[in-house]
Amino acid sequence: CIRDRAKERAMRVVYPQGNDPRIIRAARRVRDEGIAAPIVLGDIVAIERTAKDLEIPLDEIELLNPQDAVNHRQRYAPLLFETRRRKGMALDDANRAIFDPNMFAAMMLKTEDADAMLGGLTTYYADTLRPALQVLPLEHGRSIVSALYIVMVEGRPFFFADCAVNIRPTAAELAEIALSAAAAALHDFDVSPRVAMISYSNFGSAGGEEPERVREAVRICNEKAPDLPLDGEMHVDTAIRASLLEKRHPFNRLGGPANVLVFPDLAAANGAYQLMHHMAGAQVIGPILTGTSKSVHVAQRDAEVGDIVNLTAIAVLDAQRKSRNSTLAAEIERSF
């Protein structure tokens, strides 16, 4: 379903770690299934050799080596310097930084040479994400970037946040994470969100800094989005078991079992999705990054080809939505 929706409009997706055989296989499937127009970065000779060994044709797949792309670097480096010159970056630094495939890909987004970026696999999450955060503004209305996973349980999607970025979010940040996760569920995946703010406390049953922080996040969310089914703080079993929720807490605002679970910190969220995946056998898709003005996503280091294709489709949907929002904002601005 995600892949079918992604095909509505061709988008250019750049892969910084193009020498990885999984990227070559995924790029071929992405192109053949009409999901996107892939741009693979890396040593072109090495990529062609690997593709030949794998018996994968590279027709209609763009290959680009940042080391040899002089014209691109001549455009990107001055713009990178202009963007970062008040952050301690000299022009020489920019000229060197642009050789980094992750920075090169981020600059492709900034200059609209690409519509979406999918990194990871051979680099750590922070190393992939940092260049994009350095050169791309946040999405309108956002103050932080956050990440969620889709966890499929018996065909039902659950959205877990924040699993990859914010270590210990404040109440305001936690509220932003919750609202962005709900928006992603609704607008990107056509799932009506019911949001549970998770804690070791169940509607005031325990004290401490964490429940107080979660309660404050709930208050902020209810103030900003009063019609959104969102409540907490609560245990996970309370959130997902409708009978338990109604029997013990009939005053709840969810109206049914939650499908968006917002955890109080990174350790809880990251551990929860990994337990569901490795011990319960749930399929997981992600991490799905929210908050950037352009579509930037990071695959896990152990991602398989199918995971990369799925995440590419999500990146395309994200790029399509952000393009529509950008066009609408420009039209509104011109009307004044």
Tab-separated table of C-alpha atoms in Angstrom:
chain	number	residue	atom	x	y	z
A	1	CYS	CA	0.000	0.000	0.000
A	2	ILE	CA	2.834	2.394	0.882
A	3	ARG	CA	4.643	1.565	-2.348
A	4	ASP	CA	1.499	2.072	-4.451
A	5	ARG	CA	0.940	5.548	-3.000
A	6	ALA	CA	4.575	6.473	-3.585
A	7	LYS	CA	4.141	5.859	-7.319
A	8	GLU	CA	1.717	8.777	-7.675
A	9	ARG	CA	4.570	11.097	-8.654
A	10	ALA	CA	8.167	10.328	-9.608
A	11	MET	CA	10.663	11.591	-7.055
A	12	ARG	CA	14.472	11.553	-7.086
A	13	VAL	CA	15.905	9.687	-4.116
A	14	VAL	CA	19.651	9.912	-3.432
A	15	TYR	CA	21.513	7.098	-1.647
A	16	PRO	CA	24.870	8.248	-0.171
A	17	GLN	CA	26.161	4.713	0.545
A	18	GLY	CA	25.953	3.476	-3.025
A	19	ASN	CA	28.825	0.977	-2.836
A	20	ASP	CA	26.770	-1.317	-0.605
A	21	PRO	CA	25.291	-4.239	-2.607
A	22	ARG	CA	21.979	-3.804	-0.760
A	23	ILE	CA	21.650	-0.292	-2.160
A	24	ILE	CA	22.319	-1.530	-5.690
A	25	ARG	CA	19.670	-4.245	-5.357
A	26	ALA	CA	17.193	-1.818	-3.752
A	27	ALA	CA	17.785	0.873	-6.392
A	28	ARG	CA	16.978	-1.650	-9.125
A	29	ARG	CA	13.688	-2.600	-7.417
A	30	VAL	CA	12.807	1.029	-6.724
A	31	ARG	CA	13.305	1.875	-10.397
A	32	ASP	CA	11.527	-1.242	-11.709
A	33	GLU	CA	8.518	-0.783	-9.418
A	34	GLY	CA	8.211	2.878	-10.358
A	35	ILE	CA	8.597	4.069	-6.776
A	36	ALA	CA	11.307	6.660	-7.464
A	37	ALA	CA	14.198	7.682	-9.695
A	38	PRO	CA	17.268	6.515	-7.736
A	39	ILE	CA	20.546	8.457	-7.606
A	40	VAL	CA	23.356	6.282	-6.268
A	41	LEU	CA	26.477	7.977	-4.897
A	42	GLY	CA	29.855	6.279	-4.765
A	43	ASP	CA	32.764	4.933	-6.777
A	44	ILE	CA	31.122	4.334	-10.156
A	45	VAL	CA	33.663	1.717	-11.269
A	46	ALA	CA	33.148	-0.226	-8.038
A	47	ILE	CA	29.359	0.072	-8.273
A	48	GLU	CA	29.374	-1.171	-11.862
A	49	ARG	CA	31.640	-4.069	-10.899
A	50	THR	CA	29.380	-5.076	-8.022
A	51	ALA	CA	26.269	-4.775	-10.183
A	52	LYS	CA	27.886	-6.967	-12.834
A	53	ASP	CA	28.750	-9.600	-10.219
A	54	LEU	CA	25.146	-9.495	-8.981
A	55	GLU	CA	23.835	-9.579	-12.567
A	56	ILE	CA	21.869	-6.384	-11.937
A	57	PRO	CA	21.442	-3.958	-14.861
A	58	LEU	CA	21.987	-0.296	-14.024
A	59	ASP	CA	19.917	1.262	-16.805
A	60	GLU	CA	17.770	4.229	-15.658
A	61	ILE	CA	19.748	4.405	-12.401
A	62	GLU	CA	21.859	7.544	-12.085
A	63	LEU	CA	25.364	7.011	-10.728
A	64	LEU	CA	27.312	9.937	-9.313
A	65	ASN	CA	30.709	10.053	-7.618
A	66	PRO	CA	31.176	13.094	-5.337
A	67	GLN	CA	34.935	12.751	-5.820
A	68	ASP	CA	34.596	13.373	-9.573
A	69	ALA	CA	31.530	15.663	-9.642
A	70	VAL	CA	33.482	18.908	-9.965
A	71	ASN	CA	30.550	20.952	-11.292
A	72	HIS	CA	28.333	19.875	-8.409
A	73	ARG	CA	31.006	20.637	-5.820
A	74	GLN	CA	31.635	24.066	-7.326
A	75	ARG	CA	27.959	24.878	-6.763
A	76	TYR	CA	27.600	23.183	-3.396
A	77	ALA	CA	30.715	24.343	-1.533
A	78	PRO	CA	30.023	28.129	-1.684
A	79	LEU	CA	26.409	27.525	-0.652
A	80	LEU	CA	27.539	25.318	2.226
A	81	PHE	CA	29.975	28.039	3.318
A	82	GLU	CA	27.228	30.660	3.137
A	83	THR	CA	24.961	28.460	5.238
A	84	ARG	CA	27.551	27.606	7.895
A	85	ARG	CA	29.927	30.608	7.920
A	86	ARG	CA	28.471	31.942	11.173
A	87	LYS	CA	28.787	28.467	12.681
A	88	GLY	CA	32.569	28.409	12.434
A	89	MET	CA	32.962	26.980	8.927
A	90	ALA	CA	35.560	28.504	6.591
A	91	LEU	CA	35.427	28.170	2.810
A	92	ASP	CA	38.277	25.639	2.901
A	93	ASP	CA	36.265	23.611	5.408
A	94	ALA	CA	33.270	23.675	3.071
A	95	ASN	CA	35.396	22.564	0.136
A	96	ARG	CA	36.566	19.564	2.144
A	97	ALA	CA	33.191	18.753	3.712
A	98	ILE	CA	31.458	18.492	0.352
A	99	PHE	CA	33.431	15.312	-0.434
A	100	ASP	CA	31.502	13.527	2.342
A	101	PRO	CA	28.695	11.598	0.586
A	102	ASN	CA	26.222	12.441	3.376
A	103	MET	CA	26.953	16.163	3.062
A	104	PHE	CA	26.911	15.914	-0.736
A	105	ALA	CA	23.460	14.271	-0.578
A	106	ALA	CA	22.191	16.910	1.860
A	107	MET	CA	23.319	19.644	-0.513
A	108	MET	CA	21.516	17.870	-3.359
A	109	LEU	CA	18.326	18.296	-1.323
A	110	LYS	CA	19.086	21.903	-0.500
A	111	THR	CA	19.624	22.768	-4.176
A	112	GLU	CA	16.656	20.600	-5.272
A	113	ASP	CA	18.913	18.310	-7.302
A	114	ALA	CA	17.125	15.534	-5.372
A	115	ASP	CA	13.806	15.251	-3.546
A	116	ALA	CA	14.673	12.769	-0.800
A	117	MET	CA	17.701	11.230	0.864
A	118	LEU	CA	18.103	7.745	2.318
A	119	GLY	CA	21.363	7.166	4.165
A	120	GLY	CA	22.630	4.784	6.809
A	121	LEU	CA	23.686	1.148	6.337
A	122	THR	CA	27.431	1.801	6.598
A	123	THR	CA	27.463	4.898	8.816
A	124	TYR	CA	26.121	5.622	12.271
A	125	TYR	CA	22.769	7.361	12.607
A	126	ALA	CA	24.244	10.619	13.920
A	127	ASP	CA	26.898	10.754	11.196
A	128	THR	CA	24.233	10.425	8.520
A	129	LEU	CA	21.803	12.861	10.081
A	130	ARG	CA	24.202	15.599	11.175
A	131	PRO	CA	25.011	17.022	7.687
A	132	ALA	CA	21.325	17.297	6.826
A	133	LEU	CA	20.573	19.133	10.078
A	134	GLN	CA	23.481	21.480	9.412
A	135	VAL	CA	22.234	22.672	6.018
A	136	LEU	CA	18.459	22.125	5.930
A	137	PRO	CA	15.979	24.204	7.929
A	138	LEU	CA	13.382	22.499	10.089
A	139	GLU	CA	9.842	22.082	8.849
A	140	HIS	CA	7.544	25.027	9.576
A	141	GLY	CA	6.292	24.872	13.150
A	142	ARG	CA	8.917	22.386	14.338
A	143	SER	CA	11.694	23.061	16.832
A	144	ILE	CA	13.219	19.554	16.902
A	145	VAL	CA	13.627	16.502	14.701
A	146	SER	CA	12.232	13.191	15.938
A	147	ALA	CA	11.883	9.650	14.664
A	148	LEU	CA	9.222	6.976	14.777
A	149	TYR	CA	8.914	3.329	13.828
A	150	ILE	CA	5.903	1.540	12.418
A	151	VAL	CA	5.510	-1.740	14.306
A	152	MET	CA	3.193	-4.196	12.541
A	153	VAL	CA	1.426	-6.623	14.894
A	154	GLU	CA	-0.968	-9.116	13.280
A	155	GLY	CA	-1.546	-6.699	10.422
A	156	ARG	CA	-2.199	-3.721	12.723
A	157	PRO	CA	0.156	-0.720	12.601
A	158	PHE	CA	1.446	0.866	15.789
A	159	PHE	CA	3.591	4.001	15.750
A	160	PHE	CA	6.400	4.204	18.343
A	161	ALA	CA	8.163	7.530	19.075
A	162	ASP	CA	10.814	8.856	19.620
A	163	CYS	CA	13.017	5.851	18.909
A	164	ALA	CA	16.167	7.408	17.477
A	165	VAL	CA	16.892	11.094	18.154
A	166	ASN	CA	15.935	12.782	21.447
A	167	ILE	CA	17.500	11.185	24.520
A	168	ARG	CA	15.403	12.771	27.261
A	169	PRO	CA	12.917	15.247	25.773
A	170	THR	CA	11.413	18.041	27.837
A	171	ALA	CA	7.648	18.224	28.278
A	172	ALA	CA	7.377	20.679	25.376
A	173	GLU	CA	9.554	18.471	23.174
A	174	LEU	CA	7.595	15.386	24.171
A	175	ALA	CA	4.387	17.152	23.156
A	176	GLU	CA	5.925	18.054	19.796
A	177	ILE	CA	7.018	14.454	19.282
A	178	ALA	CA	3.491	13.233	20.041
A	179	LEU	CA	1.794	15.690	17.691
A	180	SER	CA	4.245	14.989	14.868
A	181	ALA	CA	3.798	11.221	15.263
A	182	ALA	CA	0.012	11.636	15.162
A	183	ALA	CA	0.291	13.827	12.058
A	184	ALA	CA	2.509	11.257	10.325
A	185	ALA	CA	0.070	8.455	11.118
A	186	LEU	CA	-2.848	10.457	9.741
A	187	HIS	CA	-1.380	12.241	6.728
A	188	ASP	CA	1.249	9.782	5.535
A	189	PHE	CA	-0.414	6.461	6.368
A	190	ASP	CA	-4.163	7.185	6.538
A	191	VAL	CA	-4.380	5.889	10.114
A	192	SER	CA	-6.631	7.777	12.525
A	193	PRO	CA	-4.330	8.310	15.512
A	194	ARG	CA	-5.131	7.553	19.128
A	195	VAL	CA	-2.126	8.675	21.129
A	196	ALA	CA	-1.022	7.245	24.475
A	197	MET	CA	1.688	9.006	26.454
A	198	ILE	CA	3.552	6.150	28.140
A	199	SER	CA	4.922	6.202	31.690
A	200	TYR	CA	5.537	3.958	34.687
A	201	SER	CA	2.644	5.881	36.261
A	202	ASN	CA	-0.979	5.185	35.384
A	203	PHE	CA	-3.086	8.368	35.496
A	204	GLY	CA	-1.413	9.735	38.629
A	205	SER	CA	-0.726	6.397	40.340
A	206	ALA	CA	2.948	7.233	40.925
A	207	GLY	CA	5.019	10.319	41.471
A	208	GLY	CA	8.377	11.401	40.156
A	209	GLU	CA	9.981	13.634	37.561
A	210	GLU	CA	9.077	11.460	34.581
A	211	PRO	CA	5.284	11.202	35.207
A	212	GLU	CA	5.153	14.926	35.906
A	213	ARG	CA	6.968	15.633	32.634
A	214	VAL	CA	4.598	13.352	30.716
A	215	ARG	CA	1.530	14.915	32.357
A	216	GLU	CA	2.747	18.355	31.336
A	217	ALA	CA	3.256	17.097	27.777
A	218	VAL	CA	-0.335	15.810	27.776
A	219	ARG	CA	-1.570	19.214	28.913
A	220	ILE	CA	0.347	20.960	26.125
A	221	CYS	CA	-0.992	18.533	23.519
A	222	ASN	CA	-4.578	18.917	24.686
A	223	GLU	CA	-4.196	22.668	24.522
A	224	LYS	CA	-2.724	22.637	21.016
A	225	ALA	CA	-4.870	19.841	19.560
A	226	PRO	CA	-8.020	19.543	21.689
A	227	ASP	CA	-9.775	17.256	19.195
A	228	LEU	CA	-6.940	14.728	18.996
A	229	PRO	CA	-7.637	11.507	20.951
A	230	LEU	CA	-4.624	11.710	23.275
A	231	ASP	CA	-4.224	10.872	26.935
A	232	GLY	CA	-1.809	9.828	29.640
A	233	GLU	CA	0.274	9.281	31.509
A	234	MET	CA	-0.395	5.520	31.314
A	235	HIS	CA	1.104	2.046	31.230
A	236	VAL	CA	1.547	0.289	27.898
A	237	ASP	CA	-0.996	-2.425	28.775
A	238	THR	CA	-3.544	0.252	29.656
A	239	ALA	CA	-2.889	1.940	26.312
A	240	ILE	CA	-3.396	-1.092	24.090
A	241	ARG	CA	-6.034	-3.117	25.979
A	242	ALA	CA	-9.409	-1.516	25.354
A	243	SER	CA	-11.168	-3.490	28.100
A	244	LEU	CA	-8.609	-2.485	30.692
A	245	LEU	CA	-8.688	1.141	29.598
A	246	GLU	CA	-12.472	1.366	29.806
A	247	LYS	CA	-12.870	-0.653	32.998
A	248	ARG	CA	-10.283	1.140	35.099
A	249	HIS	CA	-10.169	4.556	33.431
A	250	PRO	CA	-13.567	5.255	31.824
A	251	PHE	CA	-12.752	8.975	31.784
A	252	ASN	CA	-9.975	8.479	29.200
A	253	ARG	CA	-9.900	10.589	26.038
A	254	LEU	CA	-8.759	7.851	23.646
A	255	GLY	CA	-12.081	6.195	22.867
A	256	GLY	CA	-10.316	2.927	22.058
A	257	PRO	CA	-6.914	1.233	22.138
A	258	ALA	CA	-3.980	3.461	21.271
A	259	ASN	CA	-2.094	3.031	18.003
A	260	VAL	CA	0.488	5.783	18.626
A	261	LEU	CA	2.725	5.147	21.640
A	262	VAL	CA	4.915	8.050	22.770
A	263	PHE	CA	7.590	7.013	25.252
A	264	PRO	CA	9.135	9.329	27.854
A	265	ASP	CA	12.728	8.868	26.679
A	266	LEU	CA	14.904	7.320	23.988
A	267	ALA	CA	15.866	4.245	26.008
A	268	ALA	CA	12.251	3.225	26.532
A	269	ALA	CA	11.183	3.839	22.935
A	270	ASN	CA	14.220	2.209	21.345
A	271	GLY	CA	14.060	-0.796	23.642
A	272	ALA	CA	10.313	-1.243	23.090
A	273	TYR	CA	10.458	-1.438	19.302
A	274	GLN	CA	13.483	-3.758	19.378
A	275	LEU	CA	11.784	-6.119	21.821
A	276	MET	CA	8.692	-6.212	19.617
A	277	HIS	CA	10.829	-6.965	16.576
A	278	HIS	CA	13.264	-9.534	17.959
A	279	MET	CA	11.160	-11.283	20.604
A	280	ALA	CA	7.608	-10.910	19.322
A	281	GLY	CA	8.421	-11.195	15.631
A	282	ALA	CA	6.750	-7.913	14.702
A	283	GLN	CA	7.680	-6.331	11.381
A	284	VAL	CA	9.179	-2.882	11.868
A	285	ILE	CA	9.566	-0.092	9.339
A	286	GLY	CA	11.774	2.862	10.100
A	287	PRO	CA	13.170	4.954	11.497
A	288	ILE	CA	10.921	7.560	9.886
A	289	LEU	CA	12.333	11.010	10.480
A	290	THR	CA	9.973	13.938	11.054
A	291	GLY	CA	10.675	17.628	11.426
A	292	THR	CA	13.041	18.356	8.543
A	293	SER	CA	11.948	20.631	5.697
A	294	LYS	CA	13.183	18.033	3.188
A	295	SER	CA	12.700	14.275	3.171
A	296	VAL	CA	15.685	12.798	5.039
A	297	HIS	CA	15.699	9.208	6.280
A	298	VAL	CA	18.241	6.796	7.710
A	299	ALA	CA	18.176	3.018	7.251
A	300	GLN	CA	19.432	0.746	10.004
A	301	ARG	CA	22.870	-0.786	9.567
A	302	ASP	CA	21.369	-4.294	9.398
A	303	ALA	CA	18.550	-3.317	7.007
A	304	GLU	CA	17.696	-5.785	4.267
A	305	VAL	CA	16.862	-4.906	0.675
A	306	GLY	CA	13.114	-5.027	1.316
A	307	ASP	CA	13.532	-2.654	4.276
A	308	ILE	CA	15.378	-0.179	2.052
A	309	VAL	CA	12.662	-0.350	-0.617
A	310	ASN	CA	9.928	0.209	1.990
A	311	LEU	CA	11.783	3.119	3.558
A	312	THR	CA	12.340	4.594	0.095
A	313	ALA	CA	8.593	4.539	-0.497
A	314	ILE	CA	8.071	6.314	2.821
A	315	ALA	CA	10.722	8.881	1.902
A	316	VAL	CA	8.895	9.533	-1.368
A	317	LEU	CA	5.551	10.004	0.401
A	318	ASP	CA	7.246	12.390	2.820
A	319	ALA	CA	8.821	14.316	-0.080
A	320	GLN	CA	5.478	14.554	-1.869
A	321	ARG	CA	3.753	15.919	1.243
A	322	LYS	CA	6.501	18.446	1.927
A	323	SER	CA	6.450	19.565	-1.698
A	324	ARG	CA	2.693	20.143	-1.507
A	325	ASN	CA	3.043	22.046	1.755
A	326	SER	CA	5.855	24.173	0.339
A	327	THR	CA	3.818	24.983	-2.765
A	328	LEU	CA	0.787	25.908	-0.651
A	329	ALA	CA	2.884	28.148	1.602
A	330	ALA	CA	4.338	29.900	-1.445
A	331	GLU	CA	0.860	30.481	-2.879
A	332	ILE	CA	-0.365	31.920	0.416
A	333	GLU	CA	2.679	34.206	0.596
A	334	ARG	CA	2.088	35.476	-2.957
A	335	SER	CA	-1.539	36.263	-2.127
A	336	PHE	CA	-0.524	39.002	0.328
